[in-house]
Amino acid sequence: MKNALKIVAFTLIVTAFYSYVGQMVPQKETYPPESREIRPDLTVDEMVDFGREIVGAKGTCLTCHTFGSDKPERFPDLNNIGRKAGSRKDGFSDIDYLAESLYDPDAYIVEGFAPGMPAVNKPPISLSDKEILTVIAYLQSLGSAPSVTMQTKLKSAGRDLAAFSTPGRTALSEEAAASATTKPVDSEHLDGEGLFKKYLCNSCHRIDAPVKLVGPSLYDAGNRLTTAQLYQAILEPDAIIAEGFPAGVMTASLRGLGFYDQITTKELKIMVDYLASQKGNK
Amino acid sequence: MSKKNIIILLLSLFILMLFWEITQSATTTADVQQGTQVSTTKIGGNVDYRNFPVVGSRVAMWVIAQLHLMFAAFVLAVPMFVLLIEYIGYRTGDKRYDDLAYEFTKLLSTSFSFTASLGALLTFALIILYPKVTNYLISIFSWTFFPYVLLFFLETGFLYSYYYGWGKFSPRIHLALGVGLNITGTIIMFIANAWLTFMNTPAGITESGELINIWDAITNYTWMPINIHRFIANIAFGGSIAAAYGAYKFLGAKTDQERAHYDWMGYVGMFIAICALLPLPFAGYYLGIEIYAFSQTLGVTLMGGTFSWLFIIQAVLIGNLFLAANYYLWVSMERIEGAERFRKFIKYLLASILISFLVWATPHSLVATIEEARRMGGAHHPILGVLGVMSAKNTAVNILILTTYISFLLYRRGNKEATVSWAKKGNTIQFIVFATTIIFVVFLGVLGYFVEAKVRIGLSIPQVLSVLLAMVVVTILDIFMFRKARIRGAIKWGKMPNRAQYALFFIAITFAWTMGLMGYVRSGMRQHWHVYGVMKDTSVDAFTPTLGFASNVVSVTVIIFFAFIAIVFWLAGLSGKKNWEPNSSRQPLTEEARS
């Protein structure tokens, strides 16, 4: 009994010691970033203030970037970036360069650094186009006078969703998809059948009858394939080839059409749901 | 009413109250706090979250999950080293190893029950308290649940036939049962690891989170690194608990024979724990590399942002582990005749460990007042600040590992004298290997300060590989050098001071606390995401708590765990007790007395 009590006391003391160590380090609670409404009529100064706030909070820029350090770590220091941005990439204005750095960071890597920055319009950061404009205003203000406004049309806005077609990678957010689209406005109202025609799926696949064309009939696709398989069949056509059909044709066709550059997540879901509803009972 | 009935009644009342509280909190009017929804009012409708009384849902889930993980780690690890010990006994014909293996297995049956019960509690807690995220994970991983449950049936069969069948089957069949138990347990762990790693580094899904490919979802970025890390860490943790059992029995031993046996048991458990601890940091690096490969933001949040101070706490824990392990080895050498010739090296080993520990525990940024920061010229100390970066820390941990390995080597040689003709050359070669490795590791660490980040990050790999290579080369040399060695003296098993047993308890508690802390950081690095980048946490607990709070939760979990382990130890010890017999001095009642 005496031994047992000593062991209990020892356990409590050691555990309490580690708890004490835990109290001695800096104590900080971190809350989810808040989104503020960004009015379309913000002045440039207001944009800079918003941008500064986003950089320090929702944008999580300070996680990786320094501002004014002569010994940057993994990612470039952003001091005077407003002055440097205009001369970084040929043919790119400072706004274009900053926008591309935010929407498609891998397009240009500063010498001495490795790729790794996430696209800020996608999760987990998921900045909206308006928020990105304010961030650009703030970055421009570092070393230069901001010239971007809330009405500026960015070249890089509406990036494609090709990133998520790469196996093993993830690209997630409805918000990001909505802001990434460059499709005409009326496409938003197309149903599954409309999208099937819009993207010329009907040129290779019959959906109204069990007739083979260049590709297999999708007459009863909903009976043969699960939703996951339908997604895969569109995003990775060569993963599983139906018997009697050649590999590579659909991939080449879709790439040639710019399908992966145009389709949005919302459209993809509508199309998959449409295909899943094809049970062959027409 | 008997005591037992009163306890059952009170427990039933408590469960009813808990159930009532949970249902009440699920059906109260929606309460929006800081823009987050706690619960909804729809009858039969979807509820995102439910509240757990007093401590809140997050803490309840945290404690339950961590307890389940600790027991699962133990239950998976023990069969691994028990199988190895049994095999050694089978090959050498030394029955002591077989008996030792059986004694470790005694700890398994109760632990398995605890693991399964906590697993069931965890499942219910997920379904009740976090239905939204549970539903989502089920939609992704539904087809993995059936094999998971079926494997439990298989594991139960293997485990109980392995334990109860000890000595009842031929050794080969019994070993085969052990192999089956280990394979089943490992696959179970791999399946569960898919679920939790998906939450951190999701893959195989669309932008809106719908499943594309289940195999991609399973084999996400951190799945294999966690498999490897947990495989090794389980062995380290399990070994430490087994050593603690040996220490507990040693302290209660009545005879020299018992003390000798449990001293040996404690040593074997500790040996297993430290052998697994040595490569564990490398497994951790691999996990870190894959986290960074998935998302640099996630990686920097983990190591350089919100959780950087957590790794200072971890440095304290791991440093303590190495210190205690080395201390145990040095004290153990006192019971080895002939080992006194190595005593003179202990002070150098201690200095090496302390310096490495201090370097590892040095933070990059200091908590300073404005005046102090002004005098320092920033948040970093002008001299010590250079030690707060990974170049210094990687170097320190590699030196720590090498130093501990040297302690082991000296212990192993304690009462032996090499008789091979090339012994002196062999020692020289080993010395050169150590010296070269240390110089190489330190050189790369210093080089890291003068190269750009992407080059510096890659330097940790040759550091790790050189240490691993050194340990392998020296071990091989040692085995050949000490074949047919002259034994200078006996190992006096049992002649150990009690403080050495407390070193074993310290190691077990520190391992458990480290597991708790690392469990926290694995979940916490997602911050306000249930599934990183896919499903946001919109509950009232969506914030990241302070490290002080987290430390308190980890401490409570560790205390509960060891309370359960005490029950396991007590039950395992019952089989060695004498059978209960009626008191012979009691006389049966006479008829007169009865009336």
mmCIF file of N, CA, C and O in Angstrom, chain A residues 194-255:
data_model
loop_
_atom_site.group_PDB
_atom_site.id
_atom_site.type_symbol
_atom_site.label_atom_id
_atom_site.label_comp_id
_atom_site.label_asym_id
_atom_site.label_seq_id
_atom_site.Cartn_x
_atom_site.Cartn_y
_atom_site.Cartn_z
ATOM 1 N N GLY A 194 -28.261 20.277 -70.489
ATOM 2 C CA GLY A 194 -27.681 21.432 -71.168
ATOM 3 C C GLY A 194 -26.161 21.420 -71.111
ATOM 4 O O GLY A 194 -25.475 21.709 -72.084
ATOM 5 N N LEU A 195 -25.632 21.064 -69.945
ATOM 6 C CA LEU A 195 -24.177 21.005 -69.802
ATOM 7 C C LEU A 195 -23.616 19.872 -70.642
ATOM 8 O O LEU A 195 -22.527 19.988 -71.206
ATOM 9 N N PHE A 196 -24.341 18.781 -70.715
ATOM 10 C CA PHE A 196 -23.906 17.616 -71.510
ATOM 11 C C PHE A 196 -23.720 18.041 -72.973
ATOM 12 O O PHE A 196 -22.772 17.606 -73.639
ATOM 13 N N LYS A 197 -24.603 18.913 -73.434
ATOM 14 C CA LYS A 197 -24.494 19.396 -74.816
ATOM 15 C C LYS A 197 -23.454 20.504 -74.929
ATOM 16 O O LYS A 197 -22.700 20.563 -75.889
ATOM 17 N N LYS A 198 -23.444 21.373 -73.926
ATOM 18 C CA LYS A 198 -22.517 22.507 -73.976
ATOM 19 C C LYS A 198 -21.080 22.034 -74.119
ATOM 20 O O LYS A 198 -20.286 22.594 -74.869
ATOM 21 N N TYR A 199 -20.724 20.998 -73.360
ATOM 22 C CA TYR A 199 -19.350 20.509 -73.382
ATOM 23 C C TYR A 199 -19.160 19.382 -74.395
ATOM 24 O O TYR A 199 -18.164 18.677 -74.378
ATOM 25 N N LEU A 200 -20.150 19.237 -75.309
ATOM 26 C CA LEU A 200 -20.046 18.324 -76.459
ATOM 27 C C LEU A 200 -19.860 16.865 -76.074
ATOM 28 O O LEU A 200 -19.296 16.081 -76.833
ATOM 29 N N CYS A 201 -20.369 16.503 -74.900
ATOM 30 C CA CYS A 201 -20.280 15.094 -74.491
ATOM 31 C C CYS A 201 -21.084 14.236 -75.474
ATOM 32 O O CYS A 201 -20.739 13.067 -75.736
ATOM 33 N N ASN A 202 -22.155 14.838 -76.015
ATOM 34 C CA ASN A 202 -23.033 14.083 -76.903
ATOM 35 C C ASN A 202 -22.376 13.776 -78.242
ATOM 36 O O ASN A 202 -22.905 12.996 -79.036
ATOM 37 N N SER A 203 -21.216 14.375 -78.505
ATOM 38 C CA SER A 203 -20.540 14.070 -79.760
ATOM 39 C C SER A 203 -19.872 12.686 -79.691
ATOM 40 O O SER A 203 -19.583 12.087 -80.731
ATOM 41 N N CYS A 204 -19.629 12.180 -78.477
ATOM 42 C CA CYS A 204 -18.970 10.871 -78.341
ATOM 43 C C CYS A 204 -19.828 9.855 -77.599
ATOM 44 O O CYS A 204 -19.566 8.651 -77.666
ATOM 45 N N HIS A 205 -20.819 10.347 -76.863
ATOM 46 C CA HIS A 205 -21.623 9.450 -76.034
ATOM 47 C C HIS A 205 -23.104 9.645 -76.315
ATOM 48 O O HIS A 205 -23.577 10.783 -76.370
ATOM 49 N N ARG A 206 -23.829 8.530 -76.497
ATOM 50 C CA ARG A 206 -25.277 8.612 -76.558
ATOM 51 C C ARG A 206 -25.804 8.469 -75.147
ATOM 52 O O ARG A 206 -25.305 7.695 -74.363
ATOM 53 N N ILE A 207 -26.871 9.215 -74.911
ATOM 54 C CA ILE A 207 -27.441 9.147 -73.561
ATOM 55 C C ILE A 207 -28.911 8.728 -73.629
ATOM 56 O O ILE A 207 -29.519 8.358 -72.616
ATOM 57 N N ASP A 208 -29.450 8.731 -74.874
ATOM 58 C CA ASP A 208 -30.870 8.423 -75.013
ATOM 59 C C ASP A 208 -31.106 6.978 -75.419
ATOM 60 O O ASP A 208 -32.248 6.507 -75.453
ATOM 61 N N ALA A 209 -30.013 6.295 -75.745
ATOM 62 C CA ALA A 209 -30.165 4.904 -76.197
ATOM 63 C C ALA A 209 -28.867 4.150 -75.954
ATOM 64 O O ALA A 209 -27.786 4.748 -75.923
ATOM 65 N N PRO A 210 -28.957 2.818 -75.846
ATOM 66 C CA PRO A 210 -27.740 2.024 -75.587
ATOM 67 C C PRO A 210 -26.950 1.796 -76.864
ATOM 68 O O PRO A 210 -26.731 0.655 -77.286
ATOM 69 N N VAL A 211 -26.489 2.898 -77.453
ATOM 70 C CA VAL A 211 -25.752 2.812 -78.717
ATOM 71 C C VAL A 211 -24.353 3.345 -78.513
ATOM 72 O O VAL A 211 -24.162 4.426 -77.951
ATOM 73 N N LYS A 212 -23.360 2.586 -78.984
ATOM 74 C CA LYS A 212 -21.969 3.031 -78.818
ATOM 75 C C LYS A 212 -21.633 4.027 -79.914
ATOM 76 O O LYS A 212 -21.995 3.849 -81.072
ATOM 77 N N LEU A 213 -20.910 5.049 -79.541
ATOM 78 C CA LEU A 213 -20.311 5.956 -80.523
ATOM 79 C C LEU A 213 -18.786 5.857 -80.339
ATOM 80 O O LEU A 213 -18.267 4.750 -80.165
ATOM 81 N N VAL A 214 -18.131 6.959 -80.323
ATOM 82 C CA VAL A 214 -16.689 6.933 -80.043
ATOM 83 C C VAL A 214 -16.463 6.394 -78.635
ATOM 84 O O VAL A 214 -15.498 5.665 -78.367
ATOM 85 N N GLY A 215 -17.385 6.767 -77.752
ATOM 86 C CA GLY A 215 -17.307 6.304 -76.380
ATOM 87 C C GLY A 215 -18.532 5.470 -76.027
ATOM 88 O O GLY A 215 -19.487 5.412 -76.807
ATOM 89 N N PRO A 216 -18.526 4.821 -74.890
ATOM 90 C CA PRO A 216 -19.668 3.990 -74.510
ATOM 91 C C PRO A 216 -20.924 4.824 -74.279
ATOM 92 O O PRO A 216 -20.844 6.017 -73.996
ATOM 93 N N SER A 217 -22.066 4.173 -74.448
ATOM 94 C CA SER A 217 -23.332 4.831 -74.173
ATOM 95 C C SER A 217 -23.448 5.100 -72.678
ATOM 96 O O SER A 217 -23.022 4.292 -71.852
ATOM 97 N N LEU A 218 -24.053 6.256 -72.363
ATOM 98 C CA LEU A 218 -24.255 6.614 -70.960
ATOM 99 C C LEU A 218 -25.727 6.461 -70.577
ATOM 100 O O LEU A 218 -26.181 7.022 -69.590
ATOM 101 N N TYR A 219 -26.420 5.701 -71.394
ATOM 102 C CA TYR A 219 -27.854 5.440 -71.262
ATOM 103 C C TYR A 219 -28.206 4.960 -69.854
ATOM 104 O O TYR A 219 -29.217 5.360 -69.289
ATOM 105 N N ASP A 220 -27.348 4.055 -69.317
ATOM 106 C CA ASP A 220 -27.617 3.496 -67.992
ATOM 107 C C ASP A 220 -26.428 3.722 -67.055
ATOM 108 O O ASP A 220 -26.101 2.860 -66.213
ATOM 109 N N ALA A 221 -25.775 4.871 -67.238
ATOM 110 C CA ALA A 221 -24.570 5.143 -66.453
ATOM 111 C C ALA A 221 -24.859 5.091 -64.961
ATOM 112 O O ALA A 221 -24.028 4.648 -64.167
ATOM 113 N N GLY A 222 -26.050 5.535 -64.571
ATOM 114 C CA GLY A 222 -26.395 5.571 -63.150
ATOM 115 C C GLY A 222 -26.518 4.191 -62.537
ATOM 116 O O GLY A 222 -26.368 4.027 -61.321
ATOM 117 N N ASN A 223 -26.786 3.189 -63.373
ATOM 118 C CA ASN A 223 -26.872 1.815 -62.883
ATOM 119 C C ASN A 223 -25.498 1.170 -62.792
ATOM 120 O O ASN A 223 -25.245 0.336 -61.929
ATOM 121 N N ARG A 224 -24.629 1.575 -63.691
ATOM 122 C CA ARG A 224 -23.332 0.888 -63.786
ATOM 123 C C ARG A 224 -22.261 1.510 -62.892
ATOM 124 O O ARG A 224 -21.344 0.831 -62.442
ATOM 125 N N LEU A 225 -22.357 2.820 -62.687
ATOM 126 C CA LEU A 225 -21.278 3.517 -61.982
ATOM 127 C C LEU A 225 -21.808 4.252 -60.753
ATOM 128 O O LEU A 225 -22.919 4.790 -60.782
ATOM 129 N N THR A 226 -20.991 4.261 -59.715
ATOM 130 C CA THR A 226 -21.334 5.051 -58.537
ATOM 131 C C THR A 226 -20.991 6.512 -58.809
ATOM 132 O O THR A 226 -20.323 6.822 -59.805
ATOM 133 N N THR A 227 -21.428 7.372 -57.928
ATOM 134 C CA THR A 227 -21.133 8.801 -58.083
ATOM 135 C C THR A 227 -19.629 9.033 -58.116
ATOM 136 O O THR A 227 -19.117 9.796 -58.949
ATOM 137 N N ALA A 228 -18.929 8.349 -57.221
ATOM 138 C CA ALA A 228 -17.469 8.504 -57.180
ATOM 139 C C ALA A 228 -16.844 8.082 -58.505
ATOM 140 O O ALA A 228 -15.933 8.728 -59.014
ATOM 141 N N GLN A 229 -17.362 7.004 -59.085
ATOM 142 C CA GLN A 229 -16.819 6.512 -60.353
ATOM 143 C C GLN A 229 -17.130 7.486 -61.487
ATOM 144 O O GLN A 229 -16.333 7.649 -62.406
ATOM 145 N N LEU A 230 -18.285 8.134 -61.417
ATOM 146 C CA LEU A 230 -18.639 9.107 -62.450
ATOM 147 C C LEU A 230 -17.693 10.305 -62.399
ATOM 148 O O LEU A 230 -17.224 10.805 -63.423
ATOM 149 N N TYR A 231 -17.414 10.756 -61.185
ATOM 150 C CA TYR A 231 -16.446 11.844 -61.033
ATOM 151 C C TYR A 231 -15.092 11.452 -61.621
ATOM 152 O O TYR A 231 -14.454 12.196 -62.357
ATOM 153 N N GLN A 232 -14.685 10.257 -61.272
ATOM 154 C CA GLN A 232 -13.374 9.802 -61.744
ATOM 155 C C GLN A 232 -13.367 9.675 -63.264
ATOM 156 O O GLN A 232 -12.389 10.019 -63.912
ATOM 157 N N ALA A 233 -14.469 9.201 -63.814
ATOM 158 C CA ALA A 233 -14.533 8.997 -65.265
ATOM 159 C C ALA A 233 -14.392 10.325 -66.004
ATOM 160 O O ALA A 233 -13.892 10.359 -67.132
ATOM 161 N N ILE A 234 -14.843 11.401 -65.393
ATOM 162 C CA ILE A 234 -14.738 12.714 -66.036
ATOM 163 C C ILE A 234 -13.370 13.342 -65.749
ATOM 164 O O ILE A 234 -12.725 13.886 -66.640
ATOM 165 N N LEU A 235 -12.929 13.264 -64.503
ATOM 166 C CA LEU A 235 -11.692 13.944 -64.122
ATOM 167 C C LEU A 235 -10.447 13.135 -64.484
ATOM 168 O O LEU A 235 -9.395 13.704 -64.750
ATOM 169 N N GLU A 236 -10.555 11.813 -64.443
ATOM 170 C CA GLU A 236 -9.404 10.965 -64.792
ATOM 171 C C GLU A 236 -9.897 9.890 -65.761
ATOM 172 O O GLU A 236 -10.007 8.721 -65.404
ATOM 173 N N PRO A 237 -10.198 10.253 -66.992
ATOM 174 C CA PRO A 237 -10.831 9.296 -67.914
ATOM 175 C C PRO A 237 -10.024 8.029 -68.133
ATOM 176 O O PRO A 237 -10.581 6.978 -68.419
ATOM 177 N N ASP A 238 -8.689 8.144 -68.034
ATOM 178 C CA ASP A 238 -7.864 6.977 -68.317
ATOM 179 C C ASP A 238 -7.678 6.061 -67.121
ATOM 180 O O ASP A 238 -6.988 5.053 -67.225
ATOM 181 N N ALA A 239 -8.271 6.408 -65.980
ATOM 182 C CA ALA A 239 -8.111 5.556 -64.792
ATOM 183 C C ALA A 239 -8.744 4.185 -65.049
ATOM 184 O O ALA A 239 -8.174 3.152 -64.712
ATOM 185 N N ILE A 240 -9.949 4.203 -65.601
ATOM 186 C CA ILE A 240 -10.614 2.928 -65.941
ATOM 187 C C ILE A 240 -11.207 3.085 -67.332
ATOM 188 O O ILE A 240 -12.003 3.985 -67.571
ATOM 189 N N ILE A 241 -10.789 2.210 -68.260
ATOM 190 C CA ILE A 241 -11.263 2.294 -69.653
ATOM 191 C C ILE A 241 -12.298 1.189 -69.857
ATOM 192 O O ILE A 241 -12.048 0.017 -69.526
ATOM 193 N N ALA A 242 -13.455 1.564 -70.403
ATOM 194 C CA ALA A 242 -14.486 0.552 -70.679
ATOM 195 C C ALA A 242 -13.962 -0.403 -71.753
ATOM 196 O O ALA A 242 -13.220 -0.005 -72.660
ATOM 197 N N GLU A 243 -14.363 -1.649 -71.601
ATOM 198 C CA GLU A 243 -13.848 -2.669 -72.525
ATOM 199 C C GLU A 243 -14.241 -2.376 -73.963
ATOM 200 O O GLU A 243 -15.403 -2.044 -74.260
ATOM 201 N N GLY A 244 -13.238 -2.481 -74.841
ATOM 202 C CA GLY A 244 -13.511 -2.272 -76.255
ATOM 203 C C GLY A 244 -13.313 -0.850 -76.718
ATOM 204 O O GLY A 244 -13.529 -0.523 -77.887
ATOM 205 N N PHE A 245 -12.874 0.019 -75.799
ATOM 206 C CA PHE A 245 -12.670 1.416 -76.169
ATOM 207 C C PHE A 245 -11.212 1.790 -75.919
ATOM 208 O O PHE A 245 -10.583 1.278 -74.989
ATOM 209 N N PRO A 246 -10.678 2.701 -76.762
ATOM 210 C CA PRO A 246 -9.251 3.022 -76.623
ATOM 211 C C PRO A 246 -8.999 4.011 -75.493
ATOM 212 O O PRO A 246 -9.838 4.847 -75.181
ATOM 213 N N ALA A 247 -7.809 3.894 -74.911
ATOM 214 C CA ALA A 247 -7.401 4.820 -73.855
ATOM 215 C C ALA A 247 -6.911 6.121 -74.481
ATOM 216 O O ALA A 247 -6.482 6.139 -75.633
ATOM 217 N N GLY A 248 -6.992 7.170 -73.698
ATOM 218 C CA GLY A 248 -6.382 8.434 -74.100
ATOM 219 C C GLY A 248 -7.253 9.349 -74.926
ATOM 220 O O GLY A 248 -6.995 10.549 -75.006
ATOM 221 N N VAL A 249 -8.301 8.830 -75.540
ATOM 222 C CA VAL A 249 -9.099 9.642 -76.475
ATOM 223 C C VAL A 249 -9.872 10.718 -75.734
ATOM 224 O O VAL A 249 -9.864 11.898 -76.107
ATOM 225 N N MET A 250 -10.538 10.293 -74.659
ATOM 226 C CA MET A 250 -11.373 11.257 -73.938
ATOM 227 C C MET A 250 -10.514 12.334 -73.281
ATOM 228 O O MET A 250 -10.860 13.519 -73.321
ATOM 229 N N THR A 251 -9.392 11.910 -72.700
ATOM 230 C CA THR A 251 -8.500 12.882 -72.050
ATOM 231 C C THR A 251 -8.045 13.920 -73.054
ATOM 232 O O THR A 251 -8.096 15.132 -72.801
ATOM 233 N N ALA A 252 -7.601 13.441 -74.204
ATOM 234 C CA ALA A 252 -7.091 14.363 -75.235
ATOM 235 C C ALA A 252 -8.208 15.295 -75.707
ATOM 236 O O ALA A 252 -7.998 16.496 -75.898
ATOM 237 N N SER A 253 -9.394 14.735 -75.891
ATOM 238 C CA SER A 253 -10.520 15.547 -76.372
ATOM 239 C C SER A 253 -10.880 16.629 -75.377
ATOM 240 O O SER A 253 -11.052 17.802 -75.735
ATOM 241 N N LEU A 254 -10.984 16.245 -74.128
ATOM 242 C CA LEU A 254 -11.382 17.218 -73.107
ATOM 243 C C LEU A 254 -10.325 18.307 -72.960
ATOM 244 O O LEU A 254 -10.647 19.489 -72.801
ATOM 245 N N ARG A 255 -9.081 17.908 -73.007
ATOM 246 C CA ARG A 255 -8.011 18.919 -72.881
ATOM 247 C C ARG A 255 -8.027 19.845 -74.077
ATOM 248 O O ARG A 255 -7.853 21.054 -73.949
#
